[in-house]
mmCIF file of C-alpha atoms and ligand atoms in Angstrom:
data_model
loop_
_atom_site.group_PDB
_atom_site.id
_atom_site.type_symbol
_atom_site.label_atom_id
_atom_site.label_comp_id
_atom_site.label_asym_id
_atom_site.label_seq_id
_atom_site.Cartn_x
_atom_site.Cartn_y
_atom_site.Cartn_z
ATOM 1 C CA UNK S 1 -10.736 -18.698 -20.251
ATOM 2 C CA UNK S 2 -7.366 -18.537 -18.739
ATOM 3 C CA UNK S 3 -5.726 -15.094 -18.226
ATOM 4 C CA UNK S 4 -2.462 -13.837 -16.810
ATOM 5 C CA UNK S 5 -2.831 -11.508 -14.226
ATOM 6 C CA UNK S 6 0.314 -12.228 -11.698
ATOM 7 C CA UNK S 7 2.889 -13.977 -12.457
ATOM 8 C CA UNK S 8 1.961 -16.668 -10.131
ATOM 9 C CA UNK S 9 -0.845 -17.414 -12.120
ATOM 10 C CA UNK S 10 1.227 -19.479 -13.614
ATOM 11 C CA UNK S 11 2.918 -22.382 -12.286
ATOM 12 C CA UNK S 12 6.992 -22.680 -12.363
ATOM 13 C CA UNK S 13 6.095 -25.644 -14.772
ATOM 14 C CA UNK S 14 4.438 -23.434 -16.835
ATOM 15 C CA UNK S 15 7.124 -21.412 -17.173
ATOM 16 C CA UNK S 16 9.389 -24.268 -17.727
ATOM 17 C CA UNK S 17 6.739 -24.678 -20.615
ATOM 18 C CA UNK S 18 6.941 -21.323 -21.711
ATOM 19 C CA UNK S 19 10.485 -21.095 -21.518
ATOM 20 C CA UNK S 20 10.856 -24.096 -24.115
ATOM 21 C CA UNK S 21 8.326 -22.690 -26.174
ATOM 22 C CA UNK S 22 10.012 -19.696 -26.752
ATOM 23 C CA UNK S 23 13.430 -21.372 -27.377
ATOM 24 C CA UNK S 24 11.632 -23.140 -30.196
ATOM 25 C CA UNK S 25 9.973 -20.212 -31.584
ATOM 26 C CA UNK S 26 13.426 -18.463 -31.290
ATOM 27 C CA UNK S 27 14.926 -21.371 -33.468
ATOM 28 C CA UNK S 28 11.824 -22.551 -36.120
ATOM 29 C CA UNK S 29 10.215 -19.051 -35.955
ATOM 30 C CA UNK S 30 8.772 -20.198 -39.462
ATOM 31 C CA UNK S 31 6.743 -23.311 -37.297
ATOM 32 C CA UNK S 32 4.643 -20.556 -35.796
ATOM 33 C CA UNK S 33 4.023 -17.984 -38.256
ATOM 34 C CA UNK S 34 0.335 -18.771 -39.394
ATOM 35 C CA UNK S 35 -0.674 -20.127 -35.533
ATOM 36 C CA UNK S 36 -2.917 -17.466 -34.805
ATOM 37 C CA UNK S 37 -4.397 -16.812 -38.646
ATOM 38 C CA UNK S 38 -8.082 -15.257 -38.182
ATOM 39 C CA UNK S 39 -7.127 -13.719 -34.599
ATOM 40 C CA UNK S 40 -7.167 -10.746 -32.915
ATOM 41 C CA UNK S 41 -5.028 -9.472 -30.393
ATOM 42 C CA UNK S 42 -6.548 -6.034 -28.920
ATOM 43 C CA UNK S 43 -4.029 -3.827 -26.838
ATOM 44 C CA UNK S 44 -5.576 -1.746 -24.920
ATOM 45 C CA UNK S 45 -2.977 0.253 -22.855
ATOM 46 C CA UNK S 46 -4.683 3.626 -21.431
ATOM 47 C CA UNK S 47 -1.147 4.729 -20.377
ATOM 48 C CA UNK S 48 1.881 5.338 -22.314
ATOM 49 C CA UNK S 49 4.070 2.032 -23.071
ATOM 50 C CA UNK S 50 6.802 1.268 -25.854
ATOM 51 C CA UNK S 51 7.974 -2.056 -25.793
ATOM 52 C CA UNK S 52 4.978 -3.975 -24.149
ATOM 53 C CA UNK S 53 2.503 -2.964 -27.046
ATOM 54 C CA UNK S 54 5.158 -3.401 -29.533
ATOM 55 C CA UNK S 55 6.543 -6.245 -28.632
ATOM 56 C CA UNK S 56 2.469 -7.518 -28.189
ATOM 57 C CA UNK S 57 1.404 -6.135 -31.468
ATOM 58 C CA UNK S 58 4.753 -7.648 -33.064
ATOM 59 C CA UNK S 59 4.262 -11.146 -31.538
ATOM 60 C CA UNK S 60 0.964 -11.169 -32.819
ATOM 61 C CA UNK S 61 1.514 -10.554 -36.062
ATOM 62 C CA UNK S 62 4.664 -13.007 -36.676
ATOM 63 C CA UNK S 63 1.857 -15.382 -35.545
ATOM 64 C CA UNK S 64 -0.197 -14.783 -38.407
ATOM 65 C CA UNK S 65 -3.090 -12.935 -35.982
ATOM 66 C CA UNK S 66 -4.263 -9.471 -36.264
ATOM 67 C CA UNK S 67 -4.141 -6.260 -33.984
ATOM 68 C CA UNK S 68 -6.904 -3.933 -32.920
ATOM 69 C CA UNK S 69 -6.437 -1.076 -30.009
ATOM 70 C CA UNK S 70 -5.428 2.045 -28.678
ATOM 71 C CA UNK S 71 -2.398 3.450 -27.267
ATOM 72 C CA UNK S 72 -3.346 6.104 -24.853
ATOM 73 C CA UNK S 73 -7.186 6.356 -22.891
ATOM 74 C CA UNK S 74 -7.309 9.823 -24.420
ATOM 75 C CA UNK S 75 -7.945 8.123 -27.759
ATOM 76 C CA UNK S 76 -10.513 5.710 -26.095
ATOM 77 C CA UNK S 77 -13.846 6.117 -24.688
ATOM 78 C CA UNK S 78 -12.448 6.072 -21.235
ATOM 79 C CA UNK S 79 -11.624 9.440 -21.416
ATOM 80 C CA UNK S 80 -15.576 10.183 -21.502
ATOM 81 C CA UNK S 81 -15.863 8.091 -18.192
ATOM 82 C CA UNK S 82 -16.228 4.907 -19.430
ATOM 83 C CA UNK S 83 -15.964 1.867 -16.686
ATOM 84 C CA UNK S 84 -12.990 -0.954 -17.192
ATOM 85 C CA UNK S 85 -15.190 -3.335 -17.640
ATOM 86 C CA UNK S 86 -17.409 -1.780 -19.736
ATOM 87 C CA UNK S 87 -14.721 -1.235 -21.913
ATOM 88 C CA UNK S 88 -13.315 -5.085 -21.363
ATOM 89 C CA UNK S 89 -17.159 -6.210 -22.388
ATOM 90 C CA UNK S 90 -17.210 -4.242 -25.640
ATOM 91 C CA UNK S 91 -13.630 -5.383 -26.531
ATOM 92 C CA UNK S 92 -14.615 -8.700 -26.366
ATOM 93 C CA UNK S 93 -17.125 -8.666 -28.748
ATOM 94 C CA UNK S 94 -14.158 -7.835 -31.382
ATOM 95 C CA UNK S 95 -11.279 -9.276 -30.284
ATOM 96 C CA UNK S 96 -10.180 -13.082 -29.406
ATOM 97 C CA UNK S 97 -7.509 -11.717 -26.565
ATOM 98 C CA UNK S 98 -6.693 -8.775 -24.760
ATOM 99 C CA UNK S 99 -3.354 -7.256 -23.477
ATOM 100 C CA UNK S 100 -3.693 -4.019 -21.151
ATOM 101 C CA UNK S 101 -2.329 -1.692 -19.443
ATOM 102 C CA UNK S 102 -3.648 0.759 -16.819
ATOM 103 C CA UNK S 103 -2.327 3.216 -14.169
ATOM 104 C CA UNK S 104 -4.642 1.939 -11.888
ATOM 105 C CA UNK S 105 -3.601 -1.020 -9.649
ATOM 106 C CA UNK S 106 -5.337 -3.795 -9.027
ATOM 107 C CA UNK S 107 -7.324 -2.629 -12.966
ATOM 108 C CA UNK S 108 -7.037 -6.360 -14.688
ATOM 109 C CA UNK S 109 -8.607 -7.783 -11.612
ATOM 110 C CA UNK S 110 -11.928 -5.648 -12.601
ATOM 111 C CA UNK S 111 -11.469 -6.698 -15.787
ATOM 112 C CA UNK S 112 -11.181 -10.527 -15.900
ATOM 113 C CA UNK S 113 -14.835 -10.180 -13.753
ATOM 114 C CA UNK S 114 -16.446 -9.560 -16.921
ATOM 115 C CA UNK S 115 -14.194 -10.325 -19.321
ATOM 116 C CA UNK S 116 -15.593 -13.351 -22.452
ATOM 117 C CA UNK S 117 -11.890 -13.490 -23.851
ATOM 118 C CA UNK S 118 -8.238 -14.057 -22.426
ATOM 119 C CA UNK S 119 -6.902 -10.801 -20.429
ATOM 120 C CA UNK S 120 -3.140 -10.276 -20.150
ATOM 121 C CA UNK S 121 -1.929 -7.627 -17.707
ATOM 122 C CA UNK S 122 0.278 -5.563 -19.570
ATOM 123 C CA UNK S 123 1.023 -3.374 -16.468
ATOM 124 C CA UNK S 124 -0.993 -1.898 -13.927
ATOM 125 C CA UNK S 125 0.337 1.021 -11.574
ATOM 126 C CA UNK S 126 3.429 0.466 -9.770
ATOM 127 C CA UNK S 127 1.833 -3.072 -9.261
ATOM 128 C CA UNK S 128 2.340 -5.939 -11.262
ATOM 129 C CA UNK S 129 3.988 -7.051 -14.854
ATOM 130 C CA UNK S 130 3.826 -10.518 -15.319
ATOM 131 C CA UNK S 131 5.509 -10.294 -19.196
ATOM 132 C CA UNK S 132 8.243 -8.242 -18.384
ATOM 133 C CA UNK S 133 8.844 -11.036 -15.609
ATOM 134 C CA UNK S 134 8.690 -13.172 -18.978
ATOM 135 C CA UNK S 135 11.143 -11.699 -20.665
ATOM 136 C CA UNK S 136 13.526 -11.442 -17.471
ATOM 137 C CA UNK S 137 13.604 -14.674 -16.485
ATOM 138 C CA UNK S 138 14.091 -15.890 -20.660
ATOM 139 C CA UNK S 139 17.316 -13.282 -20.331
ATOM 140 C CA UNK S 140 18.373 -15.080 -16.862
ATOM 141 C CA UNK S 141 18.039 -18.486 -18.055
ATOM 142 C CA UNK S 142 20.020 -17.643 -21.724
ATOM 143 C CA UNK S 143 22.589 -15.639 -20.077
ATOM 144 C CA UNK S 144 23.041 -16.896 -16.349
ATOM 145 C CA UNK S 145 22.113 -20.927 -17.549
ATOM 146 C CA UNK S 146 19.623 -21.456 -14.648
ATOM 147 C CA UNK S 147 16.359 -19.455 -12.528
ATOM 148 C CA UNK S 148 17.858 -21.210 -8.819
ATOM 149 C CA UNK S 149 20.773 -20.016 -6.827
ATOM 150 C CA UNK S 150 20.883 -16.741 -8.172
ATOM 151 C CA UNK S 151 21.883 -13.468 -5.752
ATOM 152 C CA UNK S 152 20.042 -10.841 -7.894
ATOM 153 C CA UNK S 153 20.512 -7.154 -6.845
ATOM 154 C CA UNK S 154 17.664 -5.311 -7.794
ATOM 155 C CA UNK S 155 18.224 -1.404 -7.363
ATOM 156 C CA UNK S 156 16.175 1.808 -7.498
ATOM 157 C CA UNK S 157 12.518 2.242 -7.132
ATOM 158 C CA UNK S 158 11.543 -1.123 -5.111
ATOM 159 C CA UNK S 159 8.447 1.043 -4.275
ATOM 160 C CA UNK S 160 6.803 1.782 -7.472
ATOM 161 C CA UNK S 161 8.919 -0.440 -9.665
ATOM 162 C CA UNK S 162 6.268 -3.186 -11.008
ATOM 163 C CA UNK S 163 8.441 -5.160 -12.713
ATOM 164 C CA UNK S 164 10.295 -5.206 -9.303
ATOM 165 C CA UNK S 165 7.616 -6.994 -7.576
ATOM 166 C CA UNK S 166 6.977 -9.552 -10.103
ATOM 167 C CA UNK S 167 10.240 -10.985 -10.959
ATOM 168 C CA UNK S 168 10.591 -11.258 -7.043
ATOM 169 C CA UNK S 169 7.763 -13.496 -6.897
ATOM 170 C CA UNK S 170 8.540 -15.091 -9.746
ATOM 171 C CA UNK S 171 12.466 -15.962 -8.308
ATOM 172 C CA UNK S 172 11.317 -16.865 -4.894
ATOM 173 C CA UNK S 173 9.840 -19.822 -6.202
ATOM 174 C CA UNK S 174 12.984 -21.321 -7.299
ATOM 175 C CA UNK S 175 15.540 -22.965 -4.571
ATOM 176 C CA UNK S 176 18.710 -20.775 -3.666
ATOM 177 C CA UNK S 177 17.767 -17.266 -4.796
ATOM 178 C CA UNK S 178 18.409 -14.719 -2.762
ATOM 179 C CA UNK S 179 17.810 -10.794 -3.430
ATOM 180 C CA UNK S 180 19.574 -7.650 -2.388
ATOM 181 C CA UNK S 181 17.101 -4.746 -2.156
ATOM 182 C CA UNK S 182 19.273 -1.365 -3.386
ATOM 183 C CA UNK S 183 16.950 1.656 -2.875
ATOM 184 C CA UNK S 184 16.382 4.603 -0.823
ATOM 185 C CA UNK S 185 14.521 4.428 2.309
ATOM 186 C CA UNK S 186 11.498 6.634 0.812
ATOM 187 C CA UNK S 187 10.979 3.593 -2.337
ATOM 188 C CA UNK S 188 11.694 0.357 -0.483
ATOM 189 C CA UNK S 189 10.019 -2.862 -1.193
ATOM 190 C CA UNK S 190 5.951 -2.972 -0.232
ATOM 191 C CA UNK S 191 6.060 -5.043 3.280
ATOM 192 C CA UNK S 192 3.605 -7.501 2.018
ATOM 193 C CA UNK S 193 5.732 -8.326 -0.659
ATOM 194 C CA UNK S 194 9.008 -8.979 1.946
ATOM 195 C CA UNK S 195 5.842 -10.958 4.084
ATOM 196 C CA UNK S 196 5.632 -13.037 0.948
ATOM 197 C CA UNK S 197 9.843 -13.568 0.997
ATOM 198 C CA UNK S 198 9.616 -14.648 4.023
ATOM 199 C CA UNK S 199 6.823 -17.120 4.294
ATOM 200 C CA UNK S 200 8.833 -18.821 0.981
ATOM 201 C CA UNK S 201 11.728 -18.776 3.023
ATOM 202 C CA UNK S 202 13.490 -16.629 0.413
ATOM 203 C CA UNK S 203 16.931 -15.035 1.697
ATOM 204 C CA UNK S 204 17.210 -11.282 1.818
ATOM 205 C CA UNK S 205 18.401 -7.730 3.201
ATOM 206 C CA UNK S 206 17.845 -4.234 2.370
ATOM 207 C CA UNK S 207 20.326 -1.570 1.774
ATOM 208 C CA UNK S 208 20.789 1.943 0.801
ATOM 209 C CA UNK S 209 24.530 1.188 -0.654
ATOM 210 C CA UNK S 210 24.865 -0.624 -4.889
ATOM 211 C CA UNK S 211 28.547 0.184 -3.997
ATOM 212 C CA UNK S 212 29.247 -2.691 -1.887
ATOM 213 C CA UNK S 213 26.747 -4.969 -2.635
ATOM 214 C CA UNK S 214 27.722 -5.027 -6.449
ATOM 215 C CA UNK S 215 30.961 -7.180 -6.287
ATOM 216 C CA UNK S 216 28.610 -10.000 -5.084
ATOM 217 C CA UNK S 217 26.044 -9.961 -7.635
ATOM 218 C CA UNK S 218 25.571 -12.937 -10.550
ATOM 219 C CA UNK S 219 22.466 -10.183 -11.785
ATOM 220 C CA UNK S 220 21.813 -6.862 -11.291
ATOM 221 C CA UNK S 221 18.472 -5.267 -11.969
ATOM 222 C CA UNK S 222 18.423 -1.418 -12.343
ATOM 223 C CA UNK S 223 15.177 0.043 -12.293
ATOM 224 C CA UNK S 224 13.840 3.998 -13.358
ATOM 225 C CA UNK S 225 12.451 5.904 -10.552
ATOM 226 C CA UNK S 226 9.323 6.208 -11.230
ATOM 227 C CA UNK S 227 8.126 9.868 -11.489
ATOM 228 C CA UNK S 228 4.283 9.250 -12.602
ATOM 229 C CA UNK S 229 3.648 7.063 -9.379
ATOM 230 C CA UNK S 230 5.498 10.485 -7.063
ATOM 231 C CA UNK S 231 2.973 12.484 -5.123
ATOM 232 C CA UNK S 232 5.095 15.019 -4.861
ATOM 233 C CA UNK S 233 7.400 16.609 -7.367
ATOM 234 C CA UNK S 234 10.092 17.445 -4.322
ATOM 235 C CA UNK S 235 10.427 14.085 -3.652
ATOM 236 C CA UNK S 236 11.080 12.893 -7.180
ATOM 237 C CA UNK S 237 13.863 15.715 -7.832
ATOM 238 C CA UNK S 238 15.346 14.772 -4.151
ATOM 239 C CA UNK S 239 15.136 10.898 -4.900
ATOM 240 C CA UNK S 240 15.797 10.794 -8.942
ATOM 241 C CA UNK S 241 19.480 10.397 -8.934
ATOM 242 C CA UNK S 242 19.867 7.976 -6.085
ATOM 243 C CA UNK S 243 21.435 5.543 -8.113
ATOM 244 C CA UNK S 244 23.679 5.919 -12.177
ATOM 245 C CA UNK S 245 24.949 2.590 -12.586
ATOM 246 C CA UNK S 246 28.895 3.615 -14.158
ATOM 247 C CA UNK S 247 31.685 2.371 -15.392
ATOM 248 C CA UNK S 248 33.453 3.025 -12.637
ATOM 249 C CA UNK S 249 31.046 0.890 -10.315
ATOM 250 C CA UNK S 250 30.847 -1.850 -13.371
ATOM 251 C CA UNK S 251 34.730 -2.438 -12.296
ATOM 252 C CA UNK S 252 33.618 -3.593 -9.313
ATOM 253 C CA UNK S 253 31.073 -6.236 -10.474
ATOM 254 C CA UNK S 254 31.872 -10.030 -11.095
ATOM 255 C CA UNK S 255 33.219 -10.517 -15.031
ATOM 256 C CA UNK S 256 30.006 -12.599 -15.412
ATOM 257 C CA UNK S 257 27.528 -10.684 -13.155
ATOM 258 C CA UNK S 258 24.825 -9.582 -15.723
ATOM 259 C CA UNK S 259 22.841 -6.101 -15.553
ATOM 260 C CA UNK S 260 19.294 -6.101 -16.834
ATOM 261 C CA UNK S 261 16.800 -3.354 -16.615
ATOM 262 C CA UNK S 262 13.446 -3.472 -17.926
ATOM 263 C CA UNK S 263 13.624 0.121 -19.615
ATOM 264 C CA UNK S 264 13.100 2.605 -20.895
ATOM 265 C CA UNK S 265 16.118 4.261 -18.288
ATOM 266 C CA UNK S 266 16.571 7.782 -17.863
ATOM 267 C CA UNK S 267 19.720 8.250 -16.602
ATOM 268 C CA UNK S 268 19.948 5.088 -14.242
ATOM 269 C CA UNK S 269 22.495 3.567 -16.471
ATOM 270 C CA UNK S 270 25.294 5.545 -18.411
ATOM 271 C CA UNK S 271 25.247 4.688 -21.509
ATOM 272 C CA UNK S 272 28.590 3.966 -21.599
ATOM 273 C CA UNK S 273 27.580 0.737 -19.940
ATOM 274 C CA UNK S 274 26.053 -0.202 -23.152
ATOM 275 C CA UNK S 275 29.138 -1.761 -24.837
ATOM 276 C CA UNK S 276 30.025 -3.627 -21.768
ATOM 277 C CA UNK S 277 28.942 -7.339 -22.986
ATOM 278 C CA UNK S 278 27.287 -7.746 -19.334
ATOM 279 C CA UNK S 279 24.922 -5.422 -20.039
ATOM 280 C CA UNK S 280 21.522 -7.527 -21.358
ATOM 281 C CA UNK S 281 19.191 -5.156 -21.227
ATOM 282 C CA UNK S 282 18.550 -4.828 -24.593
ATOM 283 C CA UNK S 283 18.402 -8.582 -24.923
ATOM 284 C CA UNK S 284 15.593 -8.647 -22.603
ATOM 285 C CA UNK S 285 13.298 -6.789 -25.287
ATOM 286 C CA UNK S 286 14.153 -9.754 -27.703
ATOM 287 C CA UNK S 287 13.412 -12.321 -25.402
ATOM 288 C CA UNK S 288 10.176 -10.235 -24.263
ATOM 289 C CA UNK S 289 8.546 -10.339 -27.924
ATOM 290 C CA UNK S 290 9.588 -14.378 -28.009
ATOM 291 C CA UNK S 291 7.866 -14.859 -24.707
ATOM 292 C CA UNK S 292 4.906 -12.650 -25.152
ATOM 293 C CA UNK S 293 4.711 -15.187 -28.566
ATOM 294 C CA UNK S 294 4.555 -18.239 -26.543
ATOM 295 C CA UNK S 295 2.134 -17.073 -24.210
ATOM 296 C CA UNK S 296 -0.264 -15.711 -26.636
ATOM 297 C CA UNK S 297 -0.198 -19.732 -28.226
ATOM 298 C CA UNK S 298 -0.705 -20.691 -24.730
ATOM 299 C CA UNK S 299 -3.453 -18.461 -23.055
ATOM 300 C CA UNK S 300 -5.688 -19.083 -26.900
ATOM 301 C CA UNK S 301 -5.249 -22.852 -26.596
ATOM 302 C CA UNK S 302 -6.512 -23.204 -22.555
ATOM 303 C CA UNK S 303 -9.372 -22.910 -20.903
ATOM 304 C CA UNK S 304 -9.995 -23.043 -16.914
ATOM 305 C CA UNK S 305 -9.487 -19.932 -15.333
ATOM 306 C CA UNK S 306 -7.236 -20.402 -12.015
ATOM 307 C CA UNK S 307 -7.636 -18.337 -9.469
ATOM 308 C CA UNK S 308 -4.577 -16.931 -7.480
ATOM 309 C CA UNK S 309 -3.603 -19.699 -4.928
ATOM 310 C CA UNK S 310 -3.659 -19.282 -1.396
ATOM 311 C CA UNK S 311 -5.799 -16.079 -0.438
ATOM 312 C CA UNK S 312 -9.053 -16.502 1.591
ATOM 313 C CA UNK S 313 -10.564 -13.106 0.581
ATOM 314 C CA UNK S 314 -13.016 -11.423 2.796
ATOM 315 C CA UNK S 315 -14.915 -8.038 2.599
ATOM 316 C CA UNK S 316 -14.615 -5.881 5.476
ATOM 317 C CA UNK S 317 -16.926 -2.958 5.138
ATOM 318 C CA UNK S 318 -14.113 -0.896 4.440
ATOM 319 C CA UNK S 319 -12.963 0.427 0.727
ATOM 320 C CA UNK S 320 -9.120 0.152 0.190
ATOM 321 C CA UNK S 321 -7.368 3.233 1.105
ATOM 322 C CA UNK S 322 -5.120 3.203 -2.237
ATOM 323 C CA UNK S 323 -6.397 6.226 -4.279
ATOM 324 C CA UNK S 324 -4.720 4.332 -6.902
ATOM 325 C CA UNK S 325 -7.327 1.184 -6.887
ATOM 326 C CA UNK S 326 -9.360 -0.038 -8.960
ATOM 327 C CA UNK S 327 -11.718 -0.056 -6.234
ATOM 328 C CA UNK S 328 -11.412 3.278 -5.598
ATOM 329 C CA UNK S 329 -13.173 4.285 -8.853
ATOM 330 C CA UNK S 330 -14.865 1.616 -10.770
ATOM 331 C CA UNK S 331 -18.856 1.014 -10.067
ATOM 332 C CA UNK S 332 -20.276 -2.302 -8.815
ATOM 333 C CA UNK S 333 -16.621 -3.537 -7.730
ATOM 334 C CA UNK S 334 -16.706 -5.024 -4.086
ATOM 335 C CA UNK S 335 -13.914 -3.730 -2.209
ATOM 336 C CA UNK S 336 -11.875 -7.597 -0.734
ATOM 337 C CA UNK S 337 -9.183 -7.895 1.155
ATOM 338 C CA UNK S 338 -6.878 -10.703 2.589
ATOM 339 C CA UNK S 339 -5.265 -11.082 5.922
ATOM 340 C CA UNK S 340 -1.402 -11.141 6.512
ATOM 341 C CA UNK S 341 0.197 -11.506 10.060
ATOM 342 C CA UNK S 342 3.777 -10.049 10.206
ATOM 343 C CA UNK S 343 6.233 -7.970 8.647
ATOM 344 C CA UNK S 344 10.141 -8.201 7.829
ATOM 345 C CA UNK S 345 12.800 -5.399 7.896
ATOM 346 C CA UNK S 346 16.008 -5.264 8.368
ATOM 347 C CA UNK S 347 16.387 -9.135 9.204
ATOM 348 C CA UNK S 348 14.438 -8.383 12.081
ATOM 349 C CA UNK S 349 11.133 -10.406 12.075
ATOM 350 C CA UNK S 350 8.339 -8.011 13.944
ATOM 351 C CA UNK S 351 5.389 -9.131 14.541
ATOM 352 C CA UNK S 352 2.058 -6.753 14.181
ATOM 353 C CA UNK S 353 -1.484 -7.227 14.773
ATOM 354 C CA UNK S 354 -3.392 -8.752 11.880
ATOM 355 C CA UNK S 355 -3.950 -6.068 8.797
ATOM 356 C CA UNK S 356 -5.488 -6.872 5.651
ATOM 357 C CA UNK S 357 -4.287 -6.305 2.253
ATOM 358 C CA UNK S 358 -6.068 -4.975 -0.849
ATOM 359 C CA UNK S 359 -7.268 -8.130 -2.852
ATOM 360 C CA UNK S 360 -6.961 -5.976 -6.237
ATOM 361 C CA UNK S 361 -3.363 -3.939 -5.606
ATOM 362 C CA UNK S 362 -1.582 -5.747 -2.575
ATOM 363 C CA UNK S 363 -1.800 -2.555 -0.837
ATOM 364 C CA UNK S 364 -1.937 -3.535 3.317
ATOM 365 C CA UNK S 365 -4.506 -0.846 4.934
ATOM 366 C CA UNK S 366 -3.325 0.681 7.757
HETATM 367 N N1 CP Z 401 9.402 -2.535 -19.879
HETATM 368 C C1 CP Z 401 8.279 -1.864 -20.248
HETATM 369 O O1 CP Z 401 7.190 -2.112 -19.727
HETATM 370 O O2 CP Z 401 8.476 -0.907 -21.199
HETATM 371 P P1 CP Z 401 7.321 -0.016 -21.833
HETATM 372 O O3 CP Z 401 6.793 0.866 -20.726
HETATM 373 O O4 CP Z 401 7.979 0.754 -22.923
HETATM 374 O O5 CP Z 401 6.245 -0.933 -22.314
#
């Protein structure tokens, strides 16, 4: 089986692949609408979601395929304590691919260790969301032409903001991109992920101010802060207005600078941005369902699982000190960890004895 799990799981010809695929289905949607006849697509999201399980259950059925699933673990057997994987195992048995979703990070990785059928990561914490990253970088390369030499702002919750961390790993594989990290000090950017920036040589700098970085932006990525991932309901009332993207800061943006956001928004954007033809993110949830399309076709047609590239992972005795792991809670799931070596901020390139980092949520344990 293949499955998506990070967006690196794929290669950046893949997504070239992809990409094309989706411009076709976009244009001959009529080529592709019995592809998946006598399959079934199970979403299993355990926490709440709007467009991901739509836009799943949607793609899936312009496909031809069926849906099974549940939309909330309250309505599943998790809620009497059943295991990830034991719930992955069963779903097997009736489905021919799974998409899900779980608050816990690092959750698909239990998953895929027992899983008979295809497992896309639909979400997991404030971790990783490979098809959002889909649909982002289908709305950069229909609105912005190209994925290289791009200076993307992305503002907000850099912390908690999954959707955050993918697209930056997706864009740092492309030449020329540089990022602007908007956010307050509390929900900056995990350091392993700036670690990862750097080692791909990816241009960067962090800042508390969208005010003066907007001017120079071809894309700018708002992001919700993310109350369910707050420990403390202080800090989310203190932190939740840090940024409302405005008109008035819209006049100070490039005529073709693009904002995107992955919604839903709260109040991040006013929606009097809405009618301002730079704003794209309600394109993004067109090109999401299109992309989640293509890589359904793709992930039922492969086999050869890859693993991620690049990490030597090594148990340490130790569990990882997220309480939001995987490991943390599921049964028979060895805790394993990677090694990193330094750590970026503020252009200024520090470097720290080795730590190791949570092989299921990229958290580093210190
Ligand atoms: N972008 C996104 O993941 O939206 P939902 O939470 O509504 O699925």
């Amino acid at each position: 089986m293949r499955h998506l799990l990070n967006i690196t799981d794929l290669s950046v010809d893949e997504v070239e692949a992809l990409l094309n695929t989706a411009s076709d289905i976009e244009a001959n949607p009529e080529k592709y609408a019995r592809a998946m006849e006598g399959k079934k697509l199970a979403t299993l999201f355990f926490e709440p979601s709007t467009r991901t399980r739509l836009s799943f259950e949607a793609a899936m059925y312009e496909l031809g395929g069926h849906v099974i699933g549940f939309a909330g673990a309250g309505s599943s057997s998790a809620a009497k304590g059943e295991s990830v994987k034991d719930t992955i195992r069963t779903v097997g048995c009736y489905a021919d691919i799974i998409a899900m979703r779980h608050p816990l990070e690092g959750a698909p990785w239990a998953a895929v260790q027992c899983a008979q059928v295809p497992v896309i990561n639909a979400g997991d914490g404030g971790h990783q969301h490979p098809t959002q990253t889909l649909a982002d970088l289908m709305t950069l390369k229909k609105e912005k032409g190209r994925l290289d030499h791009l200076k993307v702002g992305v503002c907000g919750d850099l912390r908690f903001g999954r959707t955050v961390h993918s697209l930056m790993e997706a864009l740092s594989r492309y030449p020329g991109n540089e990022f602007v990290l908007i956010s307050p000090r509390e929900l900056r950017v995990p350091g392993n992920l700036l670690v990862d920036l750097t080692e791909a040589g990816v241009s960067y700098h962090e800042t508390e101010s969208l005010e003066e970085e907007i001017g120079s932006l071809d894309a700018l990525y708002m992001t919700r802060i993310q109350q369910e991932r707050f420990f403390s309901v202080e800090e989310y009332l203190r932190l939740k207005d840090s940024y409302i993207l405005d008109e008035e800061k819209m006049r100070l943006a490039a005529k073709d600078m693009i904002v995107m956001h992955p919604l839903p928004r709260v109040n991040e954007i006013d929606v009097k941005v809405d009618s301002d033809p730079r704003a794209c993110y309600f394109k993004q949830v067109m090109y999401g369902k299109i992309m989640r399309k293509a890589l359904i076709l793709k992930l039922m047609a492969e086999t050869g699982l890859q693993p991620r590239p690049g990490r030597v992972l090594i148990t340490t005795g130790k569990q990882c000190k997220n309480p939001r792991c995987i490991s943390s809670t599921e049964q028979g799931l060895e805790p394993l960890f990677y090694p990193v070596h330094q750590v970026m901020r503020h252009g200024q390139l520090t470097r720290i004895p080795t730590k190791y980092v949570c092989a299921y949520c990229d958290m580093e344990q210190v």
